Amino acid sequence: MSKRNYLLSLMMLAASVTANAQVISFSMDAEEAGKNTPEGWTEVNLPQDLPAFTEANTFYITSFGASSASADNTAAIQAALDAANEAGGGMVVVPAGEWLFGRITVSSKTVLHLCANATLKLLAYSDQPDHITKVPYITGKSNASDIVIEGESKETSIIEGQGGPWWDAVENKESGLQRGSIIRFHQGQRYLFRNFRIQNAPGTNLTLGQSGTGAHNTVHDISIYAPSSSASDPSHNTDGIPVWAPYANIYNCDIDTGDDNIVTDSNAHHIHVWNCDFKAGHGASLGSYTIDMHHIIYENLTFDGTDCGFRLKSNTDRSGDVHDIIFRNCAMTNVATPIQITAWYDKVPNDPATAAASPETKKSTTPEYHNILIQNVTATGYNTKNSNDKNYNGIMIYGRPESYVYDVTFDNVQIAHRNGVRLFFCKDIKFINGCTFTKTRTNQTVEATDQNLSSVMENLYEATYTWHNVTSGISNLTMPQRLHQSDTYYNLQGGQQKSRPTRKGLYIHNRKIIIIR
């Protein structure tokens, strides 16, 4: 059959089966009212020019042959989506029931609606045509824009990924294995995702954009679940919502997964995330790809048992100027690493002095982190002893000798953690407005009235900070040779004495920072 005749027959079928289709109520008024655009930012655009939905352009997948008893409903679902496209836009409805499917593509001005108690279920691993295709399962046709994927609640409208065998294949290092995201639109713009649940994805769940395209995304009331990466039967790289394009609003989401809960990557800027609950996962992340990444706000989040809270990570082959980042009004419970900022993704030096001895040449892709605000944050409850405690700290900032992290402000931040603070290759780190830190391993607390962080400092190297208007630390440890193997102790204000100090604080002795408690 020719393409023209196929389309004509499709239209005739659509006309015959939609005469009595129940029309689903549809509105974006709440999204318009709740955009929450920060001052000075470009407003995130919602899908526009969608048609009014009537019986004529509402298409139930069952009218195109989909059956809950079918082993594969991909063709039927795609036929319904194609009918919506031929109608100039429309709504495709997935009714209550379980519907097995493979990869489908959505055209512009289409709403894909999952009814309450509807489950779109990916074909089983053994029934997939191949395991080396990274194409998303739900994606857009070329340049498709103004698309809505929605359910009726994040408890009862479900996309099931059947990911277990995929995670086993990762563990077994299956050759050529590729895992497409459950949902990813990246050639057009203006997408809305709301009121459904994704669970057990083979890989990433809801990915926004790609290489800067696919801008203007709104995501709210989405629930995402996969087993933790530390579970006995873990998922692998099941990031909740990765963001690779500018202009996004993400709010009222619950994410409990095996990798980053929400993560911004290269080309993500003007991203606002708020009112979300994170359980297992790697927290509110930025990177590891951080080219053209700036103006990001994470706020009003709760973390319960995540590996990390706020985590900025990258390396010298994938970064650049990263700035204007805000993390505020958040509460963490039992979080292994509440605050981590590192420019050494996956290869943190064992000894910062070794890194200082051979700095790299700074280039356009070298991480340069600055203008970061961490405000009104609490972290409590983590007391677990780990085999490598230096990787689990209340605060870790690890810049590079050729590119310091700078201008990071902690404003009213209270952290209680088994381990203390580590600062390497950073400057202008400010603690203001009632910040406190408790190292529970040694039951030591630093209050706002104290002079510095020395009693909770695990390690400090080429770093300066201000603790409530008192400057401490040292910006350069390249000391004169006469200090080598000397009995002299130098304080951080330049004073010196021959005997071991009795006053608490940080000192330089034999070219090393020591702490007198």
XYZ file of C-alpha atoms in Angstrom:
517
model
C 0.000 0.000 0.000
C 1.326 3.442 -0.903
C 1.997 5.939 1.885
C -0.848 8.145 0.601
C -3.357 5.285 0.622
C -2.139 4.194 4.043
C -2.745 7.663 5.429
C -6.190 7.863 3.822
C -7.197 4.512 5.304
C -5.810 5.614 8.654
C -7.912 8.765 8.555
C -11.020 6.805 7.614
C -10.395 4.380 10.459
C -9.853 7.245 12.878
C -13.102 8.874 11.789
C -15.022 5.646 12.267
C -13.656 4.823 15.692
C -13.730 8.250 17.334
C -17.370 9.065 16.812
C -18.185 8.127 20.411
C -14.750 8.690 21.990
C -14.908 10.085 25.502
C -13.186 13.467 25.553
C -10.642 13.936 28.335
C -10.649 17.242 30.203
C -7.475 19.204 29.464
C -6.067 22.483 30.788
C -2.681 24.101 31.403
C -4.004 26.939 33.557
C -2.291 25.626 36.706
C 1.071 25.482 34.923
C 0.654 29.020 33.626
C -0.094 30.251 37.134
C 2.746 28.340 38.782
C 5.748 29.046 36.570
C 7.723 30.528 39.490
C 10.214 32.297 37.228
C 13.174 33.762 39.176
C 13.738 37.484 38.743
C 15.643 38.302 35.574
C 15.246 34.865 34.023
C 13.617 33.967 30.715
C 10.218 32.409 31.371
C 9.827 28.724 30.525
C 7.353 28.350 27.649
C 4.587 25.767 27.847
C 3.280 23.873 24.794
C 1.327 26.261 22.600
C -1.235 26.194 19.778
C -2.658 22.860 20.888
C -6.058 22.173 19.337
C -9.287 22.052 21.282
C -9.872 18.391 22.057
C -13.115 16.916 20.762
C -14.412 13.488 19.767
C -12.935 14.072 16.316
C -9.333 14.358 17.522
C -9.380 12.100 20.590
C -7.940 8.697 19.721
C -8.102 5.665 22.026
C -5.376 3.112 21.358
C -7.965 0.339 21.605
C -9.650 1.741 18.493
C -6.482 0.912 16.565
C -6.169 -2.679 17.749
C -4.402 -2.333 21.099
C -5.314 -5.078 23.562
C -4.204 -5.772 27.111
C -3.897 -9.409 25.992
C -1.508 -8.527 23.142
C 2.180 -9.371 23.358
C 3.059 -6.100 21.582
C 0.885 -3.011 21.117
C 3.567 -0.818 19.540
C 1.956 -0.695 16.082
C -1.490 0.112 17.487
C -0.206 2.898 19.725
C 1.839 4.325 16.874
C -1.219 4.246 14.584
C -3.173 6.281 17.130
C -0.305 8.784 17.375
C -0.127 9.036 13.587
C -3.867 9.675 13.452
C -3.437 12.572 15.883
C -0.747 13.975 13.630
C -2.943 13.688 10.550
C -5.701 15.525 12.410
C -3.346 18.470 12.944
C -2.905 17.585 16.586
C -4.903 15.513 19.009
C -5.039 13.474 22.176
C -4.071 9.800 22.286
C -5.621 7.989 25.245
C -4.241 4.907 26.988
C -7.158 3.463 28.985
C -6.967 1.447 32.199
C -5.105 -1.822 31.737
C -1.612 -3.046 30.980
C -0.246 -2.364 27.485
C 3.042 -3.833 26.274
C 4.914 -1.627 23.817
C 8.280 -0.836 22.261
C 9.519 2.421 20.721
C 6.991 5.060 19.672
C 7.315 8.565 18.209
C 5.076 11.535 18.951
C 4.299 14.396 16.576
C 3.780 18.084 17.308
C 0.650 19.290 19.113
C -0.064 15.878 20.583
C -1.125 14.898 24.091
C -0.394 11.325 25.185
C -2.750 10.683 28.111
C -2.529 7.752 30.529
C -5.774 7.135 32.383
C -5.885 6.113 36.031
C -4.779 2.472 36.410
C -3.205 2.481 32.939
C 0.262 0.948 32.625
C 2.429 1.301 29.545
C 4.868 -1.568 29.932
C 8.075 -1.879 27.947
C 8.617 -5.126 26.104
C 10.658 -7.564 28.143
C 14.427 -7.577 27.660
C 14.181 -10.926 25.853
C 11.533 -9.511 23.477
C 13.433 -6.348 22.507
C 14.581 -6.402 18.869
C 18.146 -5.628 19.974
C 20.114 -4.420 22.985
C 22.464 -2.014 21.208
C 20.036 0.778 20.294
C 20.047 3.905 22.475
C 16.970 5.484 20.872
C 14.469 6.592 23.549
C 11.286 4.576 23.946
C 9.023 7.620 23.801
C 10.443 10.403 21.668
C 9.437 12.992 19.098
C 9.379 12.900 15.350
C 11.806 15.273 13.619
C 11.505 18.756 15.141
C 8.309 17.819 16.973
C 7.287 20.546 19.431
C 4.414 21.377 21.770
C 3.904 17.922 23.230
C 2.315 16.796 26.483
C 2.834 13.441 28.201
C 0.451 13.177 31.135
C -1.330 10.838 33.492
C -4.103 11.239 35.984
C -1.920 10.787 39.066
C 1.667 9.893 39.942
C 0.376 6.818 41.771
C -1.956 5.212 39.225
C -0.740 6.216 35.731
C 2.415 4.172 35.218
C 5.205 3.527 32.736
C 6.924 0.259 33.672
C 10.429 -0.351 32.314
C 11.043 -4.014 33.260
C 14.636 -3.014 33.910
C 15.885 -5.953 35.984
C 17.412 -7.992 33.124
C 18.992 -4.817 31.720
C 20.739 -4.140 35.021
C 21.919 -7.755 35.092
C 23.337 -7.250 31.586
C 25.279 -4.222 32.867
C 26.729 -6.305 35.686
C 27.592 -9.055 33.207
C 29.246 -6.470 30.905
C 27.199 -7.468 27.876
C 29.067 -6.371 24.740
C 27.650 -3.306 22.978
C 24.838 -2.817 25.480
C 22.892 0.443 25.051
C 19.903 1.559 27.088
C 17.606 4.258 25.758
C 15.877 6.703 28.061
C 12.204 5.972 28.721
C 11.265 9.499 27.542
C 13.415 12.012 25.671
C 12.450 14.844 23.307
C 15.328 16.877 21.938
C 14.715 18.331 18.460
C 11.870 20.782 19.041
C 10.815 22.648 22.162
C 8.019 23.270 24.658
C 7.263 19.989 26.404
C 5.094 19.265 29.429
C 5.301 16.113 31.568
C 2.894 15.701 34.476
C 1.016 13.356 36.799
C 2.503 9.908 36.133
C 5.026 7.421 37.487
C 8.047 5.808 35.824
C 9.455 2.717 37.496
C 12.241 0.209 36.848
C 13.671 1.943 33.787
C 16.453 0.066 31.945
C 18.555 3.256 32.113
C 17.688 6.923 32.514
C 14.064 7.857 33.099
C 12.972 11.284 31.837
C 15.778 13.059 29.976
C 15.262 16.680 28.980
C 16.999 17.813 25.800
C 20.265 16.920 24.144
C 23.307 19.085 23.354
C 21.317 22.237 24.094
C 18.315 21.420 21.893
C 14.896 20.456 23.207
C 14.492 23.571 25.359
C 11.566 24.758 27.471
C 10.533 21.758 29.572
C 8.016 21.706 32.407
C 7.935 18.657 34.694
C 5.746 18.295 37.757
C 4.088 15.652 39.901
C 6.224 12.853 38.491
C 7.187 9.839 40.612
C 10.306 7.877 39.665
C 11.487 4.644 41.232
C 14.295 2.112 40.714
C 16.278 0.100 43.282
C 19.153 1.937 44.908
C 22.639 1.421 43.485
C 23.581 -0.032 46.892
C 20.645 -2.481 47.049
C 21.249 -6.230 46.939
C 19.779 -6.231 43.412
C 20.720 -2.706 42.272
C 19.713 -0.686 39.273
C 22.477 0.972 37.229
C 22.620 4.550 35.933
C 18.899 5.043 36.390
C 19.107 8.845 36.659
C 15.715 10.322 37.452
C 15.632 13.549 35.441
C 18.822 14.461 33.545
C 18.741 17.942 31.962
C 20.765 18.759 28.805
C 19.011 21.890 27.544
C 18.091 25.357 28.829
C 14.896 26.626 30.445
C 13.169 24.083 32.635
C 10.800 24.081 35.590
C 10.770 20.895 37.679
C 8.622 20.688 40.787
C 6.553 18.452 43.077
C 8.410 15.283 42.059
C 9.285 12.201 44.165
C 12.454 10.428 43.067
C 13.896 7.243 44.581
C 16.414 5.717 42.205
C 19.848 4.249 41.503
C 21.733 7.333 40.319
C 21.295 11.117 40.270
C 17.806 12.099 41.391
C 17.886 15.227 39.240
C 21.039 16.251 37.385
C 21.894 19.200 35.173
C 24.523 18.625 32.508
C 26.081 20.588 29.641
C 23.886 23.309 28.110
C 21.583 23.290 31.140
C 20.992 26.845 32.249
C 18.081 28.718 33.755
C 16.896 25.531 35.424
C 14.593 25.866 38.445
C 13.885 22.816 40.635
C 11.672 23.080 43.712
C 9.404 21.192 46.133
C 10.779 17.709 45.408
C 11.410 14.719 47.697
C 14.533 12.607 47.141
C 15.153 9.218 48.702
C 17.782 6.798 47.325
C 19.965 8.322 44.636
C 22.881 10.685 44.213
C 21.013 13.837 45.075
C 20.645 17.237 43.435
C 23.544 16.978 41.018
C 25.352 19.110 38.480
C 27.571 17.344 35.948
C 29.756 15.557 35.240
C 29.391 17.332 31.869
C 29.252 21.031 32.751
C 29.909 23.030 29.557
C 27.668 26.134 29.370
C 26.053 25.357 32.707
C 24.893 28.287 34.843
C 21.872 29.899 36.526
C 20.524 26.845 38.297
C 18.365 26.885 41.431
C 17.575 23.857 43.603
C 15.274 24.828 46.483
C 12.750 23.512 48.997
C 13.922 19.918 48.641
C 14.001 17.074 51.160
C 16.632 14.333 51.119
C 16.260 11.081 53.026
C 19.072 8.551 52.711
C 20.515 9.859 49.449
C 24.224 9.347 48.805
C 24.734 13.069 48.261
C 22.795 16.261 48.784
C 24.210 19.058 46.629
C 26.865 17.644 44.308
C 28.794 19.563 41.632
C 31.219 17.356 39.736
C 33.235 17.579 36.536
C 36.682 17.195 35.007
C 39.109 18.995 32.698
C 37.734 17.458 29.476
C 34.075 18.433 29.985
C 33.612 21.701 31.825
C 34.255 25.447 31.679
C 32.787 28.486 33.417
C 30.154 27.226 35.894
C 28.488 29.992 37.878
C 25.357 31.414 39.488
C 24.277 28.239 41.246
C 21.877 28.314 44.225
C 20.992 25.493 46.625
C 18.656 26.696 49.375
C 15.880 25.896 51.846
C 16.663 22.172 51.910
C 16.619 19.536 54.664
C 18.761 16.390 54.608
C 18.519 13.305 56.806
C 21.095 10.498 56.731
C 22.851 11.858 53.646
C 26.359 10.454 53.167
C 27.863 13.601 51.615
C 25.662 16.682 52.107
C 27.815 19.178 50.175
C 30.389 18.128 47.562
C 32.027 20.348 44.960
C 34.790 18.617 43.029
C 36.716 19.313 39.848
C 38.195 15.792 39.881
C 35.327 13.589 38.792
C 36.193 9.900 39.206
C 39.875 10.519 39.967
C 40.265 12.507 43.184
C 43.972 12.739 44.116
C 45.008 10.844 47.217
C 47.349 13.687 48.095
C 46.621 17.313 47.091
C 50.330 18.112 47.360
C 50.981 15.761 44.450
C 48.382 17.611 42.378
C 49.876 20.958 43.392
C 53.311 19.839 42.234
C 52.138 19.245 38.653
C 49.192 21.488 37.749
C 47.696 21.172 34.275
C 47.548 24.052 31.834
C 44.197 25.767 32.205
C 42.030 25.483 29.080
C 38.472 26.229 27.972
C 37.163 22.913 29.344
C 38.850 23.220 32.750
C 36.279 23.497 35.547
C 35.946 27.019 36.909
C 33.324 27.045 39.669
C 32.257 30.306 41.263
C 29.315 32.360 42.514
C 27.662 29.517 44.402
C 25.160 30.113 47.228
C 24.207 27.399 49.743
C 21.550 28.888 52.002
C 19.182 27.763 54.773
C 20.239 24.109 54.664
C 20.228 21.516 57.446
C 21.847 18.084 57.402
C 21.612 15.558 60.252
C 21.690 11.876 61.024
C 24.668 10.457 59.125
C 26.901 8.502 61.523
C 27.990 5.537 59.395
C 31.648 4.515 59.459
C 32.934 3.785 55.951
C 36.055 1.975 54.834
C 37.213 5.201 53.183
C 35.903 7.955 55.415
C 37.716 10.710 53.509
C 35.143 10.371 50.716
C 32.238 10.999 53.118
C 32.287 14.473 54.612
C 29.825 17.083 55.690
C 31.467 19.513 53.284
C 34.030 18.733 50.573
C 35.352 21.357 48.151
C 38.143 20.131 45.880
C 39.250 22.561 43.191
C 42.364 22.293 41.059
C 45.752 23.977 41.492
C 45.303 25.697 38.121
C 41.654 26.620 38.769
C 40.488 27.316 42.313
C 36.848 27.081 43.327
C 35.919 30.565 44.538
C 33.100 32.726 45.845
C 31.098 30.022 47.582
C 28.811 31.306 50.351
C 27.300 29.168 53.103
C 24.464 31.203 54.608
C 22.667 29.813 57.682
C 23.799 26.233 57.036
C 23.746 23.730 59.911
C 25.437 20.396 59.331
C 25.902 17.501 61.768
C 27.868 14.638 60.202
C 30.161 11.843 61.289
C 33.066 13.495 59.487
C 34.137 17.073 59.133
C 35.220 19.500 56.417
C 37.789 19.160 53.635
C 38.862 22.170 51.582
C 41.402 21.959 48.754
C 42.351 24.536 46.106
C 39.629 27.036 46.922
C 39.347 30.627 48.106
C 36.767 33.126 49.271
C 34.646 30.433 50.911
C 32.328 32.292 53.287
C 30.301 31.006 56.235
C 27.799 33.601 57.438
C 24.544 34.143 59.346
C 24.541 31.453 61.982
C 26.343 28.585 60.240
C 27.282 25.712 62.554
C 29.072 22.416 62.021
C 29.125 19.348 64.281
C 31.539 16.485 63.715
C 29.682 13.688 65.447
C 32.593 11.244 65.303
C 34.435 13.353 67.887
C 31.433 15.214 69.306
C 32.869 18.620 68.376
C 30.691 21.550 67.385
C 31.763 24.831 65.825
C 29.368 27.677 66.544
C 29.069 31.084 64.970
C 30.974 32.564 67.915
C 34.061 30.410 67.324
C 37.082 31.659 65.407
C 37.372 29.028 62.687
C 36.631 25.462 61.620
C 39.882 23.969 62.896
C 38.265 21.545 65.343
C 36.112 19.998 62.583
C 38.588 20.382 59.720
C 39.656 17.006 58.346
C 42.097 18.492 55.871
C 42.853 21.872 54.333
C 45.259 22.557 51.488
C 45.686 25.785 49.527
C 42.357 27.064 50.764
C 41.050 30.188 52.484
C 37.696 30.669 54.118
C 35.886 33.206 56.273
C 34.066 31.907 59.332
C 31.667 34.646 60.448
C 33.986 37.479 59.341
C 37.221 35.848 60.550
C 39.516 34.741 57.722
C 41.303 31.411 58.124
C 43.155 28.957 55.948
C 46.008 29.515 53.595
C 45.958 30.294 49.899
C 49.374 28.963 48.932
C 51.512 26.279 50.533
C 54.611 26.944 48.436
C 56.699 27.829 51.492
C 60.365 28.931 51.669
C 62.834 26.075 51.820
C 64.014 27.186 55.261
C 60.734 25.897 56.657
C 61.578 22.342 55.674
C 62.147 20.162 58.746
C 62.141 23.250 60.932
C 60.975 23.348 64.535
C 59.179 26.622 63.826
C 55.367 26.787 63.895
C 53.649 29.463 61.795
C 50.110 30.602 62.435
C 47.851 31.697 59.556
C 48.451 35.369 60.294
C 52.206 35.037 59.729
C 53.349 34.791 63.348
C 55.889 32.169 64.392
C 57.140 30.403 67.490
C 59.722 27.720 68.194
C 57.721 25.507 70.549
C 54.528 23.605 69.894
C 51.577 26.008 70.295
C 49.163 25.500 73.149
C 46.366 27.552 71.626
C 43.863 25.697 69.424
C 43.962 26.402 65.700
C 45.640 25.746 62.355
C 49.414 26.009 62.016
C 52.125 25.319 59.423
C 54.889 23.003 60.568
C 57.421 21.239 58.341
C 55.516 22.379 55.233
C 52.247 20.824 56.436
C 49.010 22.137 57.894
C 48.498 20.785 61.407
C 45.598 21.194 63.805
C 46.164 21.930 67.485
C 43.100 20.900 69.463
